[in-house]
Amino acid sequence: MGDSFGSAWWQGYATRLRRIAAARDPLALMPLDETLAALGRTAETYEGLRKVPVDGVVGSLARAEDFDRLFRPRNRALRERWRAIADAVGELPPVRLVRLGDMYFVEDGHHRIALARVRGAETVLAEVRSVCTVAFAMRCLTLADLPSKRAERMFLERVPLADADRTDLWLDDPADWFRLADSAEAWGFRQTLRGRVLRDRAELAGAWWHEEVRPVVERVRNRETGAAPREIAVYVSYGLDHV
C-alpha cells in the first residue's frame, strides 16, 4: 500500500540516496536554503535592475532538481514551458535573482536563464536582491563544499575577521576550521595573560590575523616555494604545528 510504513521508509531512503549522489555531482544546481544554512545570513539589501553575468547564476530557490548547474533541463515535463518561452515574440521580462557573494540564485526565470545559456548570452537583465553572509559565497562552490563552508561560518562566528580578510578563505577539511578557531582563541588568551586588553572578539581576530597569521605565512613563503596559495591554508599547514 502507498500509505504503509515500508513504502514511506523506502521513499525516504531513496531521497537520501539521491541527495548523497547530488552532493558528489559538481554539476548539481545549488539550493539557496542549504547554501544559506551553511554560510549564515546577516543582512539583505535590494540592488535593483541590472545586468548579471549568466555564468554567475548557479543556484535556485526552489527548482534545484529541474535543471543542472549549466541550466540544462533534467525534467522532461519542462518541454512545453521551454517551447512556449523560446517561441515568445519580443523581449523577455527580466529574471529575479538572489545574490550571495559571487553566486546568483534564480527566484523567477529558470527557463529564461536556460535559454540565455543556450543562445550564448553573456549577461541577462535581472532584478536582484542581495543577502550578506558570514562566510563568503564563491561562485565555484558545490554541494560537496557546504560542510567545509558551514565549519568556516562557525569559525568566523568565534573569530570574526574583517570582510577584507574573508574573501579568500578556503579549507577542505571542516576539522581544520575548528583547530584554527581553538588556536586563535588560545593566542588571544596568551595575550591577555601578558596584560594586553582585547576588548572583543573582532579586535582579537584582527590582532591574531595581522600579528600571528600573516607573519607566519610570510616566513613560510620565503623559505617554501611550493607553499599553498591561500594564506589560511599555509598557516594551517605550517603555523599550527611547525612554527
Short mmCIF file of N, CA, C and O in Angstrom, two decimals, residues 3-121:
data_model
loop_
_atom_site.label_atom_id
_atom_site.label_comp_id
_atom_site.label_asym_id
_atom_site.label_seq_id
_atom_site.Cartn_x
_atom_site.Cartn_y
_atom_site.Cartn_z
N ASP A 3 0.38 4.01 1.52
CA ASP A 3 0.48 4.72 2.78
C ASP A 3 1.08 3.85 3.88
O ASP A 3 0.97 4.15 5.07
N SER A 4 1.69 2.72 3.52
CA SER A 4 2.30 1.84 4.51
C SER A 4 3.62 2.40 5.01
O SER A 4 4.25 3.23 4.36
N PHE A 5 4.05 1.91 6.18
CA PHE A 5 5.34 2.35 6.72
C PHE A 5 6.48 1.99 5.79
O PHE A 5 7.39 2.78 5.54
N GLY A 6 6.43 0.76 5.24
CA GLY A 6 7.50 0.32 4.36
C GLY A 6 7.63 1.21 3.14
O GLY A 6 8.74 1.57 2.72
N SER A 7 6.49 1.58 2.58
CA SER A 7 6.52 2.47 1.41
C SER A 7 7.12 3.82 1.77
O SER A 7 7.96 4.36 1.04
N ALA A 8 6.70 4.37 2.91
CA ALA A 8 7.23 5.67 3.35
C ALA A 8 8.72 5.59 3.62
O ALA A 8 9.48 6.50 3.29
N TRP A 9 9.16 4.45 4.24
CA TRP A 9 10.58 4.30 4.55
C TRP A 9 11.41 4.25 3.28
O TRP A 9 12.45 4.90 3.18
N TRP A 10 10.94 3.48 2.30
CA TRP A 10 11.69 3.37 1.05
C TRP A 10 11.75 4.70 0.30
O TRP A 10 12.77 5.03 -0.30
N GLN A 11 10.69 5.47 0.37
CA GLN A 11 10.71 6.80 -0.26
C GLN A 11 11.76 7.69 0.39
O GLN A 11 12.51 8.39 -0.28
N GLY A 12 11.81 7.64 1.73
CA GLY A 12 12.82 8.43 2.44
C GLY A 12 14.22 7.96 2.13
O GLY A 12 15.15 8.76 1.96
N TYR A 13 14.39 6.64 2.06
CA TYR A 13 15.70 6.08 1.76
C TYR A 13 16.16 6.48 0.36
O TYR A 13 17.32 6.87 0.15
N ALA A 14 15.25 6.43 -0.60
CA ALA A 14 15.59 6.83 -1.97
C ALA A 14 15.96 8.30 -2.03
O ALA A 14 16.88 8.69 -2.76
N THR A 15 15.25 9.11 -1.26
CA THR A 15 15.57 10.55 -1.22
C THR A 15 16.98 10.77 -0.67
O THR A 15 17.74 11.58 -1.19
N ARG A 16 17.33 10.03 0.39
CA ARG A 16 18.68 10.17 0.96
C ARG A 16 19.75 9.77 -0.06
O ARG A 16 20.78 10.42 -0.17
N LEU A 17 19.49 8.69 -0.78
CA LEU A 17 20.46 8.26 -1.80
C LEU A 17 20.63 9.31 -2.89
O LEU A 17 21.74 9.57 -3.35
N ARG A 18 19.49 9.91 -3.30
CA ARG A 18 19.58 10.95 -4.34
C ARG A 18 20.38 12.15 -3.84
O ARG A 18 21.16 12.74 -4.59
N ARG A 19 20.21 12.50 -2.56
CA ARG A 19 20.93 13.66 -2.02
C ARG A 19 22.42 13.35 -1.90
O ARG A 19 23.26 14.22 -2.11
N ILE A 20 22.75 12.11 -1.52
CA ILE A 20 24.17 11.73 -1.46
C ILE A 20 24.80 11.81 -2.84
O ILE A 20 25.90 12.33 -3.02
N ALA A 21 24.08 11.30 -3.84
CA ALA A 21 24.58 11.36 -5.21
C ALA A 21 24.72 12.79 -5.68
O ALA A 21 25.71 13.16 -6.33
N ALA A 22 23.73 13.63 -5.34
CA ALA A 22 23.79 15.04 -5.76
C ALA A 22 24.96 15.75 -5.13
O ALA A 22 25.60 16.62 -5.74
N ALA A 23 25.29 15.40 -3.89
CA ALA A 23 26.39 16.07 -3.19
C ALA A 23 27.73 15.78 -3.87
O ALA A 23 28.68 16.54 -3.74
N ARG A 24 27.79 14.68 -4.61
CA ARG A 24 29.03 14.33 -5.30
C ARG A 24 29.03 14.83 -6.74
O ARG A 24 29.99 14.62 -7.47
N ASP A 25 27.94 15.43 -7.16
CA ASP A 25 27.78 15.88 -8.54
C ASP A 25 28.19 17.34 -8.66
O ASP A 25 27.49 18.23 -8.16
N PRO A 26 29.31 17.64 -9.31
CA PRO A 26 29.74 19.04 -9.41
C PRO A 26 28.82 19.89 -10.27
O PRO A 26 28.92 21.11 -10.25
N LEU A 27 27.92 19.25 -11.03
CA LEU A 27 27.00 20.00 -11.89
C LEU A 27 25.62 20.14 -11.26
O LEU A 27 24.69 20.59 -11.92
N ALA A 28 25.48 19.78 -9.99
CA ALA A 28 24.19 19.95 -9.32
C ALA A 28 23.94 21.45 -9.08
O ALA A 28 24.83 22.18 -8.67
N LEU A 29 22.71 21.88 -9.37
CA LEU A 29 22.32 23.26 -9.12
C LEU A 29 22.27 23.50 -7.62
O LEU A 29 21.74 22.68 -6.87
N MET A 30 22.79 24.64 -7.15
CA MET A 30 22.87 24.91 -5.72
C MET A 30 21.52 25.36 -5.17
O MET A 30 20.93 26.32 -5.68
N PRO A 31 21.00 24.71 -4.12
CA PRO A 31 19.76 25.16 -3.50
C PRO A 31 20.04 26.32 -2.53
O PRO A 31 20.97 26.24 -1.72
N LEU A 32 19.26 27.38 -2.61
CA LEU A 32 19.51 28.56 -1.79
C LEU A 32 19.40 28.25 -0.30
O LEU A 32 20.24 28.71 0.49
N ASP A 33 18.39 27.50 0.12
CA ASP A 33 18.20 27.29 1.55
C ASP A 33 19.38 26.56 2.18
O ASP A 33 19.87 26.95 3.25
N GLU A 34 19.90 25.53 1.51
CA GLU A 34 21.05 24.79 2.06
C GLU A 34 22.30 25.64 2.05
O GLU A 34 23.12 25.57 2.98
N THR A 35 22.48 26.42 1.00
CA THR A 35 23.66 27.27 0.92
C THR A 35 23.64 28.33 2.01
O THR A 35 24.66 28.58 2.68
N LEU A 36 22.49 28.95 2.23
CA LEU A 36 22.37 29.95 3.29
C LEU A 36 22.55 29.33 4.67
O LEU A 36 23.15 29.95 5.56
N ALA A 37 22.03 28.13 4.87
CA ALA A 37 22.20 27.47 6.16
C ALA A 37 23.67 27.23 6.47
O ALA A 37 24.10 27.33 7.63
N ALA A 38 24.44 26.93 5.43
CA ALA A 38 25.87 26.70 5.63
C ALA A 38 26.63 28.00 5.83
O ALA A 38 27.49 28.11 6.72
N LEU A 39 26.32 29.03 5.03
CA LEU A 39 27.09 30.27 5.05
C LEU A 39 26.66 31.21 6.16
O LEU A 39 27.47 32.01 6.65
N GLY A 40 25.39 31.19 6.55
CA GLY A 40 24.89 32.09 7.59
C GLY A 40 24.44 33.43 7.04
O GLY A 40 25.22 34.13 6.40
N ARG A 41 23.18 33.80 7.28
CA ARG A 41 22.62 35.06 6.80
C ARG A 41 22.88 36.17 7.82
O ARG A 41 22.72 35.98 9.02
N THR A 42 23.26 37.36 7.32
CA THR A 42 23.45 38.50 8.22
C THR A 42 22.55 39.68 7.87
O THR A 42 22.03 40.35 8.77
N ALA A 43 22.37 40.00 6.60
CA ALA A 43 21.56 41.15 6.20
C ALA A 43 21.11 40.99 4.75
O ALA A 43 21.63 40.15 4.01
N GLU A 44 20.12 41.81 4.35
CA GLU A 44 19.61 41.74 2.99
C GLU A 44 19.37 43.14 2.45
O GLU A 44 18.91 44.02 3.18
N THR A 45 19.72 43.36 1.18
CA THR A 45 19.52 44.65 0.53
C THR A 45 18.95 44.43 -0.87
O THR A 45 19.10 43.35 -1.45
N TYR A 46 18.31 45.47 -1.41
CA TYR A 46 17.76 45.42 -2.76
C TYR A 46 18.70 46.16 -3.69
O TYR A 46 19.02 47.33 -3.47
N GLU A 47 19.16 45.49 -4.74
CA GLU A 47 20.12 46.08 -5.66
C GLU A 47 19.46 46.65 -6.91
O GLU A 47 20.10 47.36 -7.67
N GLY A 48 18.21 46.29 -7.16
CA GLY A 48 17.50 46.83 -8.31
C GLY A 48 17.75 46.06 -9.59
O GLY A 48 18.22 44.91 -9.59
N LEU A 49 17.45 46.71 -10.70
CA LEU A 49 17.53 46.10 -12.02
C LEU A 49 18.91 46.34 -12.62
O LEU A 49 19.35 47.48 -12.72
N ARG A 50 19.56 45.27 -13.03
CA ARG A 50 20.90 45.41 -13.62
C ARG A 50 21.25 44.16 -14.42
O ARG A 50 20.57 43.15 -14.32
N LYS A 51 22.33 44.27 -15.20
CA LYS A 51 22.81 43.13 -15.97
C LYS A 51 23.69 42.25 -15.08
O LYS A 51 24.53 42.74 -14.34
N VAL A 52 23.48 40.95 -15.21
CA VAL A 52 24.19 39.96 -14.38
C VAL A 52 24.87 38.96 -15.31
O VAL A 52 24.27 38.55 -16.32
N PRO A 53 26.11 38.55 -15.02
CA PRO A 53 26.76 37.53 -15.86
C PRO A 53 26.02 36.20 -15.77
O PRO A 53 25.74 35.70 -14.68
N VAL A 54 25.70 35.65 -16.93
CA VAL A 54 24.92 34.41 -16.97
C VAL A 54 25.65 33.27 -16.27
O VAL A 54 25.03 32.46 -15.57
N ASP A 55 26.97 33.19 -16.43
CA ASP A 55 27.70 32.08 -15.81
C ASP A 55 27.82 32.22 -14.29
O ASP A 55 28.31 31.31 -13.62
N GLY A 56 27.36 33.35 -13.74
CA GLY A 56 27.33 33.50 -12.30
C GLY A 56 26.07 32.95 -11.67
O GLY A 56 25.96 32.85 -10.45
N VAL A 57 25.08 32.59 -12.50
CA VAL A 57 23.81 32.05 -12.00
C VAL A 57 24.00 30.55 -11.83
O VAL A 57 24.04 29.80 -12.82
N VAL A 58 24.13 30.09 -10.60
CA VAL A 58 24.49 28.70 -10.33
C VAL A 58 23.54 28.01 -9.36
O VAL A 58 23.81 26.88 -8.93
N GLY A 59 22.43 28.67 -8.98
CA GLY A 59 21.54 28.08 -7.99
C GLY A 59 20.10 28.47 -8.19
O GLY A 59 19.75 29.23 -9.09
N SER A 60 19.25 27.93 -7.33
CA SER A 60 17.81 28.14 -7.43
C SER A 60 17.19 28.19 -6.04
O SER A 60 17.70 27.58 -5.10
N LEU A 61 16.08 28.93 -5.93
CA LEU A 61 15.36 28.96 -4.66
C LEU A 61 14.55 27.68 -4.46
O LEU A 61 14.42 27.21 -3.34
N ALA A 62 13.97 27.14 -5.53
CA ALA A 62 13.03 26.04 -5.32
C ALA A 62 13.06 24.96 -6.40
O ALA A 62 12.30 24.00 -6.31
N ARG A 63 13.91 25.10 -7.42
CA ARG A 63 13.85 24.15 -8.54
C ARG A 63 15.22 23.55 -8.85
O ARG A 63 15.58 23.34 -10.00
N ALA A 64 15.97 23.24 -7.79
CA ALA A 64 17.32 22.73 -7.98
C ALA A 64 17.35 21.37 -8.66
O ALA A 64 18.38 20.97 -9.20
N GLU A 65 16.25 20.62 -8.64
CA GLU A 65 16.23 19.30 -9.26
C GLU A 65 15.76 19.34 -10.70
O GLU A 65 15.83 18.33 -11.41
N ASP A 66 15.26 20.49 -11.17
CA ASP A 66 14.74 20.58 -12.54
C ASP A 66 15.82 20.89 -13.57
O ASP A 66 15.65 20.60 -14.76
N PHE A 67 16.92 21.52 -13.11
CA PHE A 67 18.00 21.92 -14.02
C PHE A 67 19.33 21.55 -13.38
O PHE A 67 19.44 21.41 -12.16
N ASP A 68 20.37 21.41 -14.23
CA ASP A 68 21.71 21.25 -13.67
C ASP A 68 22.37 22.62 -13.54
O ASP A 68 21.74 23.65 -13.79
N ARG A 69 23.62 22.64 -13.16
CA ARG A 69 24.31 23.90 -12.89
C ARG A 69 24.48 24.77 -14.13
O ARG A 69 24.65 25.97 -14.04
N LEU A 70 24.44 24.13 -15.31
CA LEU A 70 24.52 24.86 -16.58
C LEU A 70 23.13 25.15 -17.13
O LEU A 70 22.99 25.57 -18.27
N PHE A 71 22.11 24.93 -16.30
CA PHE A 71 20.70 25.16 -16.65
C PHE A 71 20.24 24.36 -17.86
O PHE A 71 19.42 24.81 -18.64
N ARG A 72 20.76 23.16 -17.95
CA ARG A 72 20.22 22.19 -18.89
C ARG A 72 19.09 21.45 -18.19
O ARG A 72 19.24 21.04 -17.03
N PRO A 73 17.94 21.28 -18.83
CA PRO A 73 16.79 20.68 -18.15
C PRO A 73 17.04 19.22 -17.78
O PRO A 73 17.59 18.45 -18.57
N ARG A 74 16.64 18.86 -16.55
CA ARG A 74 16.71 17.47 -16.10
C ARG A 74 15.33 16.83 -15.99
O ARG A 74 15.21 15.66 -15.68
N ASN A 75 14.31 17.62 -16.22
CA ASN A 75 12.93 17.16 -16.07
C ASN A 75 12.23 17.26 -17.43
O ASN A 75 12.05 18.36 -17.96
N ARG A 76 11.81 16.14 -18.00
CA ARG A 76 11.18 16.14 -19.32
C ARG A 76 9.85 16.90 -19.33
O ARG A 76 9.41 17.36 -20.39
N ALA A 77 9.24 17.04 -18.16
CA ALA A 77 7.97 17.76 -18.08
C ALA A 77 8.11 19.24 -18.39
O ALA A 77 7.11 19.94 -18.57
N LEU A 78 9.34 19.73 -18.46
CA LEU A 78 9.58 21.14 -18.74
C LEU A 78 9.50 21.48 -20.23
O LEU A 78 9.59 22.65 -20.59
N ARG A 79 9.34 20.48 -21.08
CA ARG A 79 9.45 20.69 -22.53
C ARG A 79 8.49 21.76 -23.05
O ARG A 79 8.90 22.66 -23.79
N GLU A 80 7.21 21.68 -22.68
CA GLU A 80 6.23 22.61 -23.23
C GLU A 80 6.48 24.04 -22.77
O GLU A 80 6.36 24.99 -23.54
N ARG A 81 6.84 24.20 -21.50
CA ARG A 81 7.15 25.54 -20.99
C ARG A 81 8.37 26.11 -21.70
O ARG A 81 8.40 27.29 -22.06
N TRP A 82 9.36 25.28 -21.93
CA TRP A 82 10.57 25.70 -22.66
C TRP A 82 10.20 26.20 -24.05
O TRP A 82 10.63 27.26 -24.48
N ARG A 83 9.38 25.42 -24.77
CA ARG A 83 9.00 25.80 -26.13
C ARG A 83 8.20 27.10 -26.15
O ARG A 83 8.39 27.95 -27.03
N ALA A 84 7.31 27.27 -25.17
CA ALA A 84 6.48 28.47 -25.13
C ALA A 84 7.35 29.72 -24.95
O ALA A 84 7.12 30.75 -25.61
N ILE A 85 8.35 29.64 -24.08
CA ILE A 85 9.22 30.80 -23.86
C ILE A 85 10.15 31.00 -25.06
O ILE A 85 10.39 32.14 -25.48
N ALA A 86 10.65 29.92 -25.62
CA ALA A 86 11.55 30.02 -26.78
C ALA A 86 10.85 30.64 -27.98
O ALA A 86 11.46 31.36 -28.78
N ASP A 87 9.54 30.37 -28.12
CA ASP A 87 8.78 30.88 -29.27
C ASP A 87 8.17 32.25 -29.02
O ASP A 87 7.54 32.82 -29.92
N ALA A 88 8.33 32.78 -27.82
CA ALA A 88 7.72 34.07 -27.48
C ALA A 88 8.30 35.18 -28.36
O ALA A 88 9.50 35.20 -28.66
N VAL A 89 7.44 36.11 -28.77
CA VAL A 89 7.85 37.23 -29.61
C VAL A 89 8.19 38.42 -28.71
O VAL A 89 7.50 38.70 -27.74
N GLY A 90 9.26 39.13 -29.04
CA GLY A 90 9.63 40.31 -28.28
C GLY A 90 10.61 39.98 -27.16
O GLY A 90 10.99 38.82 -26.94
N GLU A 91 10.99 41.00 -26.43
CA GLU A 91 11.97 40.85 -25.38
C GLU A 91 11.35 40.21 -24.15
O GLU A 91 10.25 40.57 -23.71
N LEU A 92 12.04 39.24 -23.59
CA LEU A 92 11.56 38.56 -22.40
C LEU A 92 11.73 39.46 -21.18
O LEU A 92 12.66 40.26 -21.10
N PRO A 93 10.84 39.35 -20.20
CA PRO A 93 10.96 40.18 -19.00
C PRO A 93 12.20 39.80 -18.19
O PRO A 93 12.72 38.68 -18.32
N PRO A 94 12.68 40.71 -17.34
CA PRO A 94 13.85 40.40 -16.52
C PRO A 94 13.57 39.22 -15.59
O PRO A 94 12.43 38.99 -15.18
N VAL A 95 14.62 38.50 -15.25
CA VAL A 95 14.51 37.44 -14.26
C VAL A 95 14.65 38.05 -12.87
O VAL A 95 15.07 39.21 -12.72
N ARG A 96 14.32 37.28 -11.84
CA ARG A 96 14.52 37.72 -10.46
C ARG A 96 15.56 36.81 -9.82
O ARG A 96 15.41 35.57 -9.85
N LEU A 97 16.60 37.41 -9.26
CA LEU A 97 17.72 36.66 -8.70
C LEU A 97 18.01 37.09 -7.27
O LEU A 97 17.74 38.22 -6.88
N VAL A 98 18.60 36.17 -6.52
CA VAL A 98 19.14 36.46 -5.19
C VAL A 98 20.65 36.28 -5.27
O VAL A 98 21.13 35.24 -5.77
N ARG A 99 21.39 37.27 -4.81
CA ARG A 99 22.86 37.19 -4.87
C ARG A 99 23.43 36.90 -3.50
O ARG A 99 23.09 37.55 -2.51
N LEU A 100 24.32 35.91 -3.45
CA LEU A 100 25.16 35.66 -2.27
C LEU A 100 26.61 35.76 -2.74
O LEU A 100 27.08 34.91 -3.49
N GLY A 101 27.32 36.79 -2.35
CA GLY A 101 28.70 36.94 -2.80
C GLY A 101 28.81 36.93 -4.31
O GLY A 101 28.24 37.77 -5.00
N ASP A 102 29.53 35.93 -4.85
CA ASP A 102 29.72 35.80 -6.30
C ASP A 102 28.67 34.90 -6.94
O ASP A 102 28.74 34.64 -8.14
N MET A 103 27.70 34.41 -6.15
CA MET A 103 26.73 33.44 -6.65
C MET A 103 25.36 34.09 -6.82
O MET A 103 24.95 34.91 -6.00
N TYR A 104 24.65 33.66 -7.86
CA TYR A 104 23.27 34.12 -8.08
C TYR A 104 22.33 32.91 -8.09
O TYR A 104 22.65 31.87 -8.69
N PHE A 105 21.17 33.08 -7.46
CA PHE A 105 20.16 32.03 -7.36
C PHE A 105 18.87 32.53 -8.00
O PHE A 105 18.45 33.66 -7.75
N VAL A 106 18.23 31.68 -8.80
CA VAL A 106 17.04 32.10 -9.53
C VAL A 106 15.81 32.02 -8.63
O VAL A 106 15.50 30.96 -8.06
N GLU A 107 15.11 33.13 -8.51
CA GLU A 107 13.82 33.17 -7.83
C GLU A 107 12.70 33.02 -8.85
O GLU A 107 11.72 32.32 -8.61
N ASP A 108 12.85 33.66 -9.99
CA ASP A 108 11.88 33.54 -11.07
C ASP A 108 12.61 33.73 -12.40
O ASP A 108 13.36 34.69 -12.57
N GLY A 109 12.40 32.77 -13.33
CA GLY A 109 13.02 32.90 -14.65
C GLY A 109 14.00 31.80 -15.00
O GLY A 109 14.93 32.01 -15.76
N HIS A 110 13.78 30.58 -14.48
CA HIS A 110 14.69 29.47 -14.75
C HIS A 110 14.81 29.18 -16.26
O HIS A 110 15.92 29.00 -16.77
N HIS A 111 13.69 29.16 -16.96
CA HIS A 111 13.73 28.88 -18.40
C HIS A 111 14.42 30.01 -19.15
O HIS A 111 15.12 29.77 -20.15
N ARG A 112 14.23 31.25 -18.70
CA ARG A 112 14.89 32.37 -19.37
C ARG A 112 16.41 32.28 -19.21
O ARG A 112 17.18 32.58 -20.14
N ILE A 113 16.88 31.87 -18.03
CA ILE A 113 18.32 31.66 -17.83
C ILE A 113 18.81 30.53 -18.71
O ILE A 113 19.87 30.62 -19.35
N ALA A 114 18.04 29.44 -18.77
CA ALA A 114 18.43 28.29 -19.60
C ALA A 114 18.55 28.69 -21.07
O ALA A 114 19.52 28.33 -21.75
N LEU A 115 17.58 29.45 -21.56
CA LEU A 115 17.62 29.89 -22.96
C LEU A 115 18.75 30.88 -23.21
O LEU A 115 19.38 30.85 -24.28
N ALA A 116 19.02 31.73 -22.24
CA ALA A 116 20.15 32.66 -22.38
C ALA A 116 21.46 31.89 -22.54
O ALA A 116 22.31 32.25 -23.36
N ARG A 117 21.61 30.81 -21.78
CA ARG A 117 22.82 29.99 -21.91
C ARG A 117 22.88 29.31 -23.27
O ARG A 117 23.92 29.31 -23.93
N VAL A 118 21.77 28.73 -23.71
CA VAL A 118 21.73 28.05 -24.99
C VAL A 118 22.06 29.01 -26.13
O VAL A 118 22.75 28.65 -27.09
N ARG A 119 21.59 30.24 -26.01
CA ARG A 119 21.81 31.24 -27.06
C ARG A 119 23.17 31.94 -26.96
O ARG A 119 23.48 32.81 -27.76
N GLY A 120 23.95 31.59 -25.96
CA GLY A 120 25.29 32.14 -25.82
C GLY A 120 25.35 33.55 -25.25
O GLY A 120 26.37 34.24 -25.41
N ALA A 121 24.30 33.98 -24.57
CA ALA A 121 24.30 35.32 -23.98
C ALA A 121 25.30 35.39 -22.82
O ALA A 121 25.42 34.44 -22.04
#
